[in-house]
PDB file of C-alpha atoms in Angstrom:
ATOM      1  CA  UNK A   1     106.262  90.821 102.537  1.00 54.00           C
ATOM      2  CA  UNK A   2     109.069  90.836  99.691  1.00 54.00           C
ATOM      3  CA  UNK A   3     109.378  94.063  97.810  1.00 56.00           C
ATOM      4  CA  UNK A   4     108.680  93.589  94.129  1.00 58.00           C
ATOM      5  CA  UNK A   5     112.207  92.666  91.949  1.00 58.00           C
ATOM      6  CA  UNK A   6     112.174  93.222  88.446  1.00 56.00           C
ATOM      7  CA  UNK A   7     113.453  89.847  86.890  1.00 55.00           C
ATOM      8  CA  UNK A   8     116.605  91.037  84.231  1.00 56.00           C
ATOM      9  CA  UNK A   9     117.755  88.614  81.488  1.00 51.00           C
ATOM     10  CA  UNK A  10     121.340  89.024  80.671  1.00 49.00           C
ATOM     11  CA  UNK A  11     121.220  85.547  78.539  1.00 45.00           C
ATOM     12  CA  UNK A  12     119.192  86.165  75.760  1.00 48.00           C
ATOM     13  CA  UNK A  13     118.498  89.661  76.093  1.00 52.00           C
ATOM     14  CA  UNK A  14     117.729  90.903  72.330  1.00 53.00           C
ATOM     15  CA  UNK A  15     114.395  88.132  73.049  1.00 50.00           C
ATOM     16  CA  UNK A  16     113.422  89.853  76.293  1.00 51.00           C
ATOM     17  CA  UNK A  17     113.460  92.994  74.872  1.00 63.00           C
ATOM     18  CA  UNK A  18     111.356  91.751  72.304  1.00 77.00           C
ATOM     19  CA  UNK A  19     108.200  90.853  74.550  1.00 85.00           C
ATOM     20  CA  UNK A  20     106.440  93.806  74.976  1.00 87.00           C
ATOM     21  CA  UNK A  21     102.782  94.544  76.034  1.00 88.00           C
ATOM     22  CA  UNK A  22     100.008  97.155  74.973  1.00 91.00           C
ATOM     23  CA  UNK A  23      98.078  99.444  77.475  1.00 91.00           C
ATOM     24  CA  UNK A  24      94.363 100.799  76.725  1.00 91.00           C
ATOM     25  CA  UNK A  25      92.643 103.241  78.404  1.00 90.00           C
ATOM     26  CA  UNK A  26      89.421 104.627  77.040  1.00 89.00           C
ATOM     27  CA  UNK A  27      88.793 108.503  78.094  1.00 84.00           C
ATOM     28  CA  UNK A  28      86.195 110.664  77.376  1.00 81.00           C
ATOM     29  CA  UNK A  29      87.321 112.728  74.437  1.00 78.00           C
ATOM     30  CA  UNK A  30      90.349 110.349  73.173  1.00 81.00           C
ATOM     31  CA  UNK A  31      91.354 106.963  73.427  1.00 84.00           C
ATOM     32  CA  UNK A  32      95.090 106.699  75.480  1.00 86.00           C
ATOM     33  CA  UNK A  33      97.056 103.474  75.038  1.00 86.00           C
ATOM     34  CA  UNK A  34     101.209 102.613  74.640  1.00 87.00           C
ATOM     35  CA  UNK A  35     103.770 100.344  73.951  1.00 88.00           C
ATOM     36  CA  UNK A  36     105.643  99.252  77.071  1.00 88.00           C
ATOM     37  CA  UNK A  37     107.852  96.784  77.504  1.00 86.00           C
ATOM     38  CA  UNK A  38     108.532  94.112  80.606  1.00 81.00           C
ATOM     39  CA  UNK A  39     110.625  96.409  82.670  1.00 78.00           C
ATOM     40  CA  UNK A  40     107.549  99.215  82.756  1.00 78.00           C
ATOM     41  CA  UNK A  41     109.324 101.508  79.725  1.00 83.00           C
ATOM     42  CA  UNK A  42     106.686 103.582  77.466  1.00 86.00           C
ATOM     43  CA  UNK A  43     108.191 102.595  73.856  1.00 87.00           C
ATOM     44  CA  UNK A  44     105.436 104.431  72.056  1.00 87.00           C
ATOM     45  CA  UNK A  45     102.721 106.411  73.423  1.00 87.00           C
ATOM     46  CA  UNK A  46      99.123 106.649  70.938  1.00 84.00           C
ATOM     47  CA  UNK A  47      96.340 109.214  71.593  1.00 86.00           C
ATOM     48  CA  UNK A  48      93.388 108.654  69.344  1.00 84.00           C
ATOM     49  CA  UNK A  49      90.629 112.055  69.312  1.00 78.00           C
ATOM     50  CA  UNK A  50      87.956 109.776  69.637  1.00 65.00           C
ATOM     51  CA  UNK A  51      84.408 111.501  70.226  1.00 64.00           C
ATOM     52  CA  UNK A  52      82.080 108.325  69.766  1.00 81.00           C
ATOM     53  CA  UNK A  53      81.329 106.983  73.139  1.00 86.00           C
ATOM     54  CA  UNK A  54      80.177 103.524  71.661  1.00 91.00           C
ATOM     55  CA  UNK A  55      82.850 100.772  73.271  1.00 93.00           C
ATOM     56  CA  UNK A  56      82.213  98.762  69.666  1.00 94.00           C
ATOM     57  CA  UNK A  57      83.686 101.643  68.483  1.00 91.00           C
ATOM     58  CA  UNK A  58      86.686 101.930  70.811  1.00 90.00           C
ATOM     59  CA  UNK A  59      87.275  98.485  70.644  1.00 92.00           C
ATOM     60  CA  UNK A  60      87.742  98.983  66.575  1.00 92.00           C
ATOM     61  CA  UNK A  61      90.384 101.334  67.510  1.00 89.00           C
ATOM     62  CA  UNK A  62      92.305  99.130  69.501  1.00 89.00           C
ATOM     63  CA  UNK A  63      92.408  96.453  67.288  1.00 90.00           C
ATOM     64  CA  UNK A  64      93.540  98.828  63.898  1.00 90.00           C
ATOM     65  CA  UNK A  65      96.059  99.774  66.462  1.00 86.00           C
ATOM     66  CA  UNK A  66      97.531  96.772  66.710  1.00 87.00           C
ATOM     67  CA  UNK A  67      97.059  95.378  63.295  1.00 88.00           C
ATOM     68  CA  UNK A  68      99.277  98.247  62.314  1.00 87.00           C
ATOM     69  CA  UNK A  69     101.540  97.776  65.591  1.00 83.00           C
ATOM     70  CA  UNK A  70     102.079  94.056  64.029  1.00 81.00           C
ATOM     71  CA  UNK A  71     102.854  95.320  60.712  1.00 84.00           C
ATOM     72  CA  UNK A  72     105.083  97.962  61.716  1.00 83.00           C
ATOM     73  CA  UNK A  73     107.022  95.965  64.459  1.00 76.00           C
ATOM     74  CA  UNK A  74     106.084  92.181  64.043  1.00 69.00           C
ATOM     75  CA  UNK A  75     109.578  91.057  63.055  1.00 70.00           C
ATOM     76  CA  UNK A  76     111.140  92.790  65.854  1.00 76.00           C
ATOM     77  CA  UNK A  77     108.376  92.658  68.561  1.00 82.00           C
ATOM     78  CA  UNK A  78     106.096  89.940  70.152  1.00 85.00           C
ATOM     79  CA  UNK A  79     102.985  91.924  71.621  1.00 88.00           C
ATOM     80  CA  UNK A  80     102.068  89.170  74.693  1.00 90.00           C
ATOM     81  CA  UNK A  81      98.728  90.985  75.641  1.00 93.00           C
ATOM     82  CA  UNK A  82      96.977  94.131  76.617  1.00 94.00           C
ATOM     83  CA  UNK A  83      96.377  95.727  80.330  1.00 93.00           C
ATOM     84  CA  UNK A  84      92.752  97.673  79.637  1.00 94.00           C
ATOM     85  CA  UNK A  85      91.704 100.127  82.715  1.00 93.00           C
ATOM     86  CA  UNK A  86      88.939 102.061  82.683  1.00 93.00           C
ATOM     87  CA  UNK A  87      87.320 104.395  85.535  1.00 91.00           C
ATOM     88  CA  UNK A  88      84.176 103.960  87.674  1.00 90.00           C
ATOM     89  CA  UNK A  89      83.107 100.241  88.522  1.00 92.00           C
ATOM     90  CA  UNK A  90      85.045  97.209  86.895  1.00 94.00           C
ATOM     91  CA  UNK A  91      85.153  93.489  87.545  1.00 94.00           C
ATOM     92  CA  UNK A  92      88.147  92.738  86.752  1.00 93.00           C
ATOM     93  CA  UNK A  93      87.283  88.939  87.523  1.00 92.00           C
ATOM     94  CA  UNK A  94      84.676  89.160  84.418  1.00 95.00           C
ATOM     95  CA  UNK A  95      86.267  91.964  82.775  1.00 96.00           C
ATOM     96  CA  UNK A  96      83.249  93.666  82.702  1.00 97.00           C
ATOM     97  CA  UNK A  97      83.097  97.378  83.334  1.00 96.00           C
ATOM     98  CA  UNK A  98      79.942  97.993  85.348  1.00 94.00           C
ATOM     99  CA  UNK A  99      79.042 101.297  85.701  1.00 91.00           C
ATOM    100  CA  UNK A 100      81.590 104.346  83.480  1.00 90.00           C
ATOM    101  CA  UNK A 101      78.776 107.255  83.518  1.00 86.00           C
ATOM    102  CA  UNK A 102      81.068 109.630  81.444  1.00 85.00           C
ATOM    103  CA  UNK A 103      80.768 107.347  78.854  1.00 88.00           C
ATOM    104  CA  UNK A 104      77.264 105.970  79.833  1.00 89.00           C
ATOM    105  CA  UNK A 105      78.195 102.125  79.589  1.00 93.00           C
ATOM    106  CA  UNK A 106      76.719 100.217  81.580  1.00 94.00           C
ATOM    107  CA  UNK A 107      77.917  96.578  81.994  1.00 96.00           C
ATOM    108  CA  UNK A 108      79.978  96.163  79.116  1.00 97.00           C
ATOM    109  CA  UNK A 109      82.054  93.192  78.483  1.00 97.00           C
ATOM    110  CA  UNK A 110      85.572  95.246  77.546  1.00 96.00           C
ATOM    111  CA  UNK A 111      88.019  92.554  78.239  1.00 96.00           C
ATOM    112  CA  UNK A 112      86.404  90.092  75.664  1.00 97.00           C
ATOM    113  CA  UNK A 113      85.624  92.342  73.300  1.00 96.00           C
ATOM    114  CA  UNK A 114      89.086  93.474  73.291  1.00 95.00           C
ATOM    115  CA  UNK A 115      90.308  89.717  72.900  1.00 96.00           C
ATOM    116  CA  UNK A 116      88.007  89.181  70.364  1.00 96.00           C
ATOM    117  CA  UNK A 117      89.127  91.983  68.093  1.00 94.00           C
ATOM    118  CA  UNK A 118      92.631  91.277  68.487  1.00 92.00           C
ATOM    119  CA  UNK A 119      93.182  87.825  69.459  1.00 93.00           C
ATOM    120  CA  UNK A 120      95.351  88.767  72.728  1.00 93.00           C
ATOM    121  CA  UNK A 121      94.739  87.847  76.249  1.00 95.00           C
ATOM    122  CA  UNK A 122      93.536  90.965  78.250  1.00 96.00           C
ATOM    123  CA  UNK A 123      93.544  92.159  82.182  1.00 95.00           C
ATOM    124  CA  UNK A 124      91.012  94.751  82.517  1.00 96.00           C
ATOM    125  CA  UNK A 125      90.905  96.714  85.793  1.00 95.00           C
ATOM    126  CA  UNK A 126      89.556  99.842  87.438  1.00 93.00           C
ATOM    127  CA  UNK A 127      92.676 102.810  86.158  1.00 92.00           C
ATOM    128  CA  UNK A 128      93.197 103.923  89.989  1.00 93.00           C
ATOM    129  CA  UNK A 129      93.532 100.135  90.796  1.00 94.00           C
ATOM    130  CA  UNK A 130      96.243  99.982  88.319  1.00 91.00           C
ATOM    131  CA  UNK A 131      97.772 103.649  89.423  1.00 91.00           C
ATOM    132  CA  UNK A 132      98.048 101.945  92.738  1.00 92.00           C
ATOM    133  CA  UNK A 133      99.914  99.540  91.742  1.00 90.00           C
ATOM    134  CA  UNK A 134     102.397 101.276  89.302  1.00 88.00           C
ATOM    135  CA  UNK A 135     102.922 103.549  92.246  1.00 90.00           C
ATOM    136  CA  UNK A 136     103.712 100.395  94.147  1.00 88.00           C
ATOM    137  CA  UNK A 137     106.128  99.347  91.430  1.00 84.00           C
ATOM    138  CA  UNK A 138     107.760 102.510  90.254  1.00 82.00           C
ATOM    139  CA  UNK A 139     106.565 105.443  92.145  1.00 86.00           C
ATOM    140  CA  UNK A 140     106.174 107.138  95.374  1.00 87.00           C
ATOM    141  CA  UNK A 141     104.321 104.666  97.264  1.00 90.00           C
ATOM    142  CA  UNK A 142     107.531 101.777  96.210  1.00 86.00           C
ATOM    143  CA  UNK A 143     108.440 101.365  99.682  1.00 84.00           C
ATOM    144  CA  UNK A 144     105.052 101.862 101.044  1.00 90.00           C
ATOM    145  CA  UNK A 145     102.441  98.438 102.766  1.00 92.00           C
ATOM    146  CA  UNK A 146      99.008 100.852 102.999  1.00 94.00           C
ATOM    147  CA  UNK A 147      98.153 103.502 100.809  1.00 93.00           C
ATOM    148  CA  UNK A 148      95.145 105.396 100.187  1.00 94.00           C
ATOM    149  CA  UNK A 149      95.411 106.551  96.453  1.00 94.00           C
ATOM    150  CA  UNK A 150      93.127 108.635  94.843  1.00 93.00           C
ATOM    151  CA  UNK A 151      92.156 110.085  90.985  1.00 91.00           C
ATOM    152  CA  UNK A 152      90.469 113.000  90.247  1.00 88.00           C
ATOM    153  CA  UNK A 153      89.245 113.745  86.419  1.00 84.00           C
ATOM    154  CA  UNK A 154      86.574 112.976  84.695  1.00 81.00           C
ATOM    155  CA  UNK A 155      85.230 110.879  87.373  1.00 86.00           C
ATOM    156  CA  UNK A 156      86.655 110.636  90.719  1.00 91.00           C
ATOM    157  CA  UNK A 157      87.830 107.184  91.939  1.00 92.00           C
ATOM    158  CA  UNK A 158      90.125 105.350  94.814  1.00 93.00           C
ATOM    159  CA  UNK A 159      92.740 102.163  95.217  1.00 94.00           C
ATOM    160  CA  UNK A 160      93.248 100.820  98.669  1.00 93.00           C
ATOM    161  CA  UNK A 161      96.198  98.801  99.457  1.00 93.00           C
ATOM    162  CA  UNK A 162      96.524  96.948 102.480  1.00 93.00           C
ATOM    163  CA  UNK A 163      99.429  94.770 103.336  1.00 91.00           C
ATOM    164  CA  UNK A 164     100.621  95.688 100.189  1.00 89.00           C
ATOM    165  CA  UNK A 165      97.843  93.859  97.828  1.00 90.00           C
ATOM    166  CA  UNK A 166      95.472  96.250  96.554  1.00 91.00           C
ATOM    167  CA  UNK A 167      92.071  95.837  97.489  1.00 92.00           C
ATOM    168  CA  UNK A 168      89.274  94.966  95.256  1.00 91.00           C
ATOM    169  CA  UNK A 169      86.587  93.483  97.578  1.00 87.00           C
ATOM    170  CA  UNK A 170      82.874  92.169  96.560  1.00 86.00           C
ATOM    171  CA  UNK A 171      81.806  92.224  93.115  1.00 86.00           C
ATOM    172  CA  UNK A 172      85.174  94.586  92.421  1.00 88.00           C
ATOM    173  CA  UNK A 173      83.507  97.310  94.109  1.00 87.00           C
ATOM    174  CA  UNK A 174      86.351  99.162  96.249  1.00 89.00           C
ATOM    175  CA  UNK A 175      86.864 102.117  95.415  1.00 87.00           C
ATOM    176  CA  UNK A 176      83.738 103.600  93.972  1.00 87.00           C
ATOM    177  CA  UNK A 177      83.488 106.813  95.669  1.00 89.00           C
ATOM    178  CA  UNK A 178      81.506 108.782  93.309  1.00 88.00           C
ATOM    179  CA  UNK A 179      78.202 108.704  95.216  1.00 89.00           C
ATOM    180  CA  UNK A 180      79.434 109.152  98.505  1.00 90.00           C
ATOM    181  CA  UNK A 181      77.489 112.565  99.633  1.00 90.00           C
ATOM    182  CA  UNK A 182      78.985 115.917 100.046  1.00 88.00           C
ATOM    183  CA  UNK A 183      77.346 117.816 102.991  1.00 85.00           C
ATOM    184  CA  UNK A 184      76.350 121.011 101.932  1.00 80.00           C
ATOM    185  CA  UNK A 185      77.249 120.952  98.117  1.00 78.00           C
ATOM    186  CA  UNK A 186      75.434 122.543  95.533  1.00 72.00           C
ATOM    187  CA  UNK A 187      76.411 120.281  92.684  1.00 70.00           C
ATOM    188  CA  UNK A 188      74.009 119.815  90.318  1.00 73.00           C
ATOM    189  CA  UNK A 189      71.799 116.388  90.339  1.00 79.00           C
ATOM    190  CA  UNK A 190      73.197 112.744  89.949  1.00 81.00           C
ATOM    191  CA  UNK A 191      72.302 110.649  87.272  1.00 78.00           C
ATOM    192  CA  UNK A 192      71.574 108.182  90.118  1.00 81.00           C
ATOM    193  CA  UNK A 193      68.786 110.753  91.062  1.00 82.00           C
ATOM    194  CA  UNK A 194      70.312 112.456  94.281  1.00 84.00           C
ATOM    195  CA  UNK A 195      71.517 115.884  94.481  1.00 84.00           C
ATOM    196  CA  UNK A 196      75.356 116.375  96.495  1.00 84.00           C
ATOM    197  CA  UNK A 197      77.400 113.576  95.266  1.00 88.00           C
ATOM    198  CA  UNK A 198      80.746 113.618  95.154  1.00 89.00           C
ATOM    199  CA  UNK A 199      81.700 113.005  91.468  1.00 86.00           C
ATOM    200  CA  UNK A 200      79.235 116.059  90.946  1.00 84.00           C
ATOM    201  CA  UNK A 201      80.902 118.180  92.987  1.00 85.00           C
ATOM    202  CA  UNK A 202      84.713 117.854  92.189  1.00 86.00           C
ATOM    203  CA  UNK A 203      84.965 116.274  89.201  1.00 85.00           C
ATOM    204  CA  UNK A 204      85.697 117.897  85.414  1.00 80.00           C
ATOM    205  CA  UNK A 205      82.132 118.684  85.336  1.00 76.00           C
ATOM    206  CA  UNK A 206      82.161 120.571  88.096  1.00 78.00           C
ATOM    207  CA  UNK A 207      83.672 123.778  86.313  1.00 77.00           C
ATOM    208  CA  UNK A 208      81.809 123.655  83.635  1.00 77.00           C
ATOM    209  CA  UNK A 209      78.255 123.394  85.713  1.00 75.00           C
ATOM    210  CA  UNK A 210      79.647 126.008  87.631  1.00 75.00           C
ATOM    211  CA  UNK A 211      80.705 128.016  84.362  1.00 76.00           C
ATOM    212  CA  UNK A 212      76.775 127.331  82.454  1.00 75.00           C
ATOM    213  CA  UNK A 213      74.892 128.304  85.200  1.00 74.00           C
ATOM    214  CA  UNK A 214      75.726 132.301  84.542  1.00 77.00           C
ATOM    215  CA  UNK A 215      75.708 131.755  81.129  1.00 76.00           C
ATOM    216  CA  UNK A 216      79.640 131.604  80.476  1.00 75.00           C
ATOM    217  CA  UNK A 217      79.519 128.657  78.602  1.00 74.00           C
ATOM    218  CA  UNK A 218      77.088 126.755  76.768  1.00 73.00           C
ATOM    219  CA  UNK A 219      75.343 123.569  77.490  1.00 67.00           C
ATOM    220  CA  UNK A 220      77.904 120.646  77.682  1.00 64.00           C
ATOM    221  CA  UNK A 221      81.440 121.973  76.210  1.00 62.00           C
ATOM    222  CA  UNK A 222      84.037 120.025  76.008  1.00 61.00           C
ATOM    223  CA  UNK A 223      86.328 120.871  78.876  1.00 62.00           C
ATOM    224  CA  UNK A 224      89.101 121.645  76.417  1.00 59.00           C
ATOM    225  CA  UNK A 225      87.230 124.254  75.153  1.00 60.00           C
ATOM    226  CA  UNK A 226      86.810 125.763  78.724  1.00 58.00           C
ATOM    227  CA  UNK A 227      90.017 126.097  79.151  1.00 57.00           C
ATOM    228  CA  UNK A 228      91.189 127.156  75.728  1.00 59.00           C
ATOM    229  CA  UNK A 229      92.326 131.076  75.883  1.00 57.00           C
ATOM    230  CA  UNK A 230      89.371 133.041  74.725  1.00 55.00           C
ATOM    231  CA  UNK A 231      90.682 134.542  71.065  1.00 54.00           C
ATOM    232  CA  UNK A 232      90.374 138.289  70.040  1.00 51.00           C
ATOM    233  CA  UNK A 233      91.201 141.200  73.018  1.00 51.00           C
ATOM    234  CA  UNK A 234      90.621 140.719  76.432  1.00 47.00           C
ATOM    235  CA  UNK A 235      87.856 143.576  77.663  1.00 47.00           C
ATOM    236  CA  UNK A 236      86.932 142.525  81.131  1.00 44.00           C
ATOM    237  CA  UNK A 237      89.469 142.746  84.364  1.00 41.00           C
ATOM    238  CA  UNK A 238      92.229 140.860  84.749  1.00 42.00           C
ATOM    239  CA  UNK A 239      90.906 137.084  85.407  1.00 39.00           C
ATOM    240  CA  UNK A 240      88.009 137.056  83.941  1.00 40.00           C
ATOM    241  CA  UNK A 241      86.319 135.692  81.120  1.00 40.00           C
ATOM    242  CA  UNK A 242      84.641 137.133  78.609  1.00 40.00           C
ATOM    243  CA  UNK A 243      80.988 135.837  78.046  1.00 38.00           C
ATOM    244  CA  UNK A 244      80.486 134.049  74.814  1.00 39.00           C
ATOM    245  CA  UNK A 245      77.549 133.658  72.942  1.00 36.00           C
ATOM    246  CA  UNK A 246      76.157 130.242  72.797  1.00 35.00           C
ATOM    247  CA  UNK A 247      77.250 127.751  70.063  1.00 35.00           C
ATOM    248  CA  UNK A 248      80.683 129.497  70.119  1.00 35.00           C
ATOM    249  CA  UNK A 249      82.652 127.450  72.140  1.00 35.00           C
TER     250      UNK A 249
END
């Protein structure tokens, strides 16, 4: 299999450097998205603090994104579509995501609702799908026909590549690892009603279960806050932290 090649115009350059394309990615506390251009260059990075977890409301802040993208660098810049990932499950043939339980959406229809609000085509896919494949591209795993990749954040997910094409298999599912059981753990209870999974046990949550459960932290911080340095003297040992009282964090 041919290793991928990077088509450069020489001809005509100033109007291949003009085609550029936005990236999305929805996160828990803040929407992430960029400005790249054909070669894989970030030309702008944007981080919106975005604590509504409705995806009508996401979507609203992609599209006043690019209305003001357009504005700012229409005469200069032809935006040709945006590449949407998202963690847990997503079909990237419907462009649906599935299952994202940090956001609790459940089959949402992202890549039209994105194309809708901005009038661009749109590729949604799982975000370790598309790691895979920028690590394919431009990373570590360039060189590389199999490679087991995977995330760990807010949720935890994989990307299988085999023969060099990543895997998605049946109804998009590869790569949804966050039920698979953990012998042993102690993690509080899945949403899906078992006790031990794996996105309970090592995901961001995981710290801050582990953190509530002497009373450290209240109910549900953000994980920012958790790992904020505590203000005011430090009275306990070295590597602790002080206890707060609720509410405060």
């Amino acid at each position: 299999r041919r290793p991928h090649v990077f088509l450069r115009r020489v001809a005509g350059a100033k109007v291949w450097a003009a085609r550029v394309w936005l990236s999305v990615h929805p996160c828990v506390c803040e929407a992430r998205g960029g400005l790249d251009d054909l070669q894989g260059n970030i030309l702008l990075e944007l981080r919106d603090r975005d604590p509504d977890k409705e995806p009508e409301h996401r979507v609203e802040i992609v599209a006043s994104r690019v209305a003001s993208l357009v504005a700012e660098h229409g005469s200069s810049k032809r935006i040709l579509g945006i590449g949407a990932s998202i963690g847990g499950w997503v079909r990237p043939e419907t462009g649906v995501v599935v299952r994202f339980e940090p956001l609790d959406w459940r089959d949402v229809p992202l890549a039209a609702m994105l194309a809708d609000a901005t009038r661009l085509p749109v590729l949604l896919d799982q975000f370790a799908r598309g790691l895979a494949r920028a690590e394919r591209m431009f990373g570590a795993a360039r060189n590389l026909q199999d490679v087991l990749l995977v995330w760990l954040g807010s949720v935890v997910d994989a990307a299988l590549v085999h023969d060099g094409d990543v895997q998605r298999g049946p109804d998009g599912a590869v790569g949804s690892i966050t039920h698979f059981p953990v012998r042993g753990s102690v993690a509080d209870s899945c949403p899906c009603g078992r006790v031990g999974c794996l996105g309970r046990a090592v995901t961001d949550e995981a710290p801050l279960a582990d953190a509530h459960r002497p009373g450290l932290v209240p109910p549900e911080p953000p994980l920012q806050a958790l790992l904020r340095p505590p203000a005011g003297p430090r009275t306990g040992p070295p590597g602790t932290v002080p206890r707060t009282a609720p509410g405060t964090m």
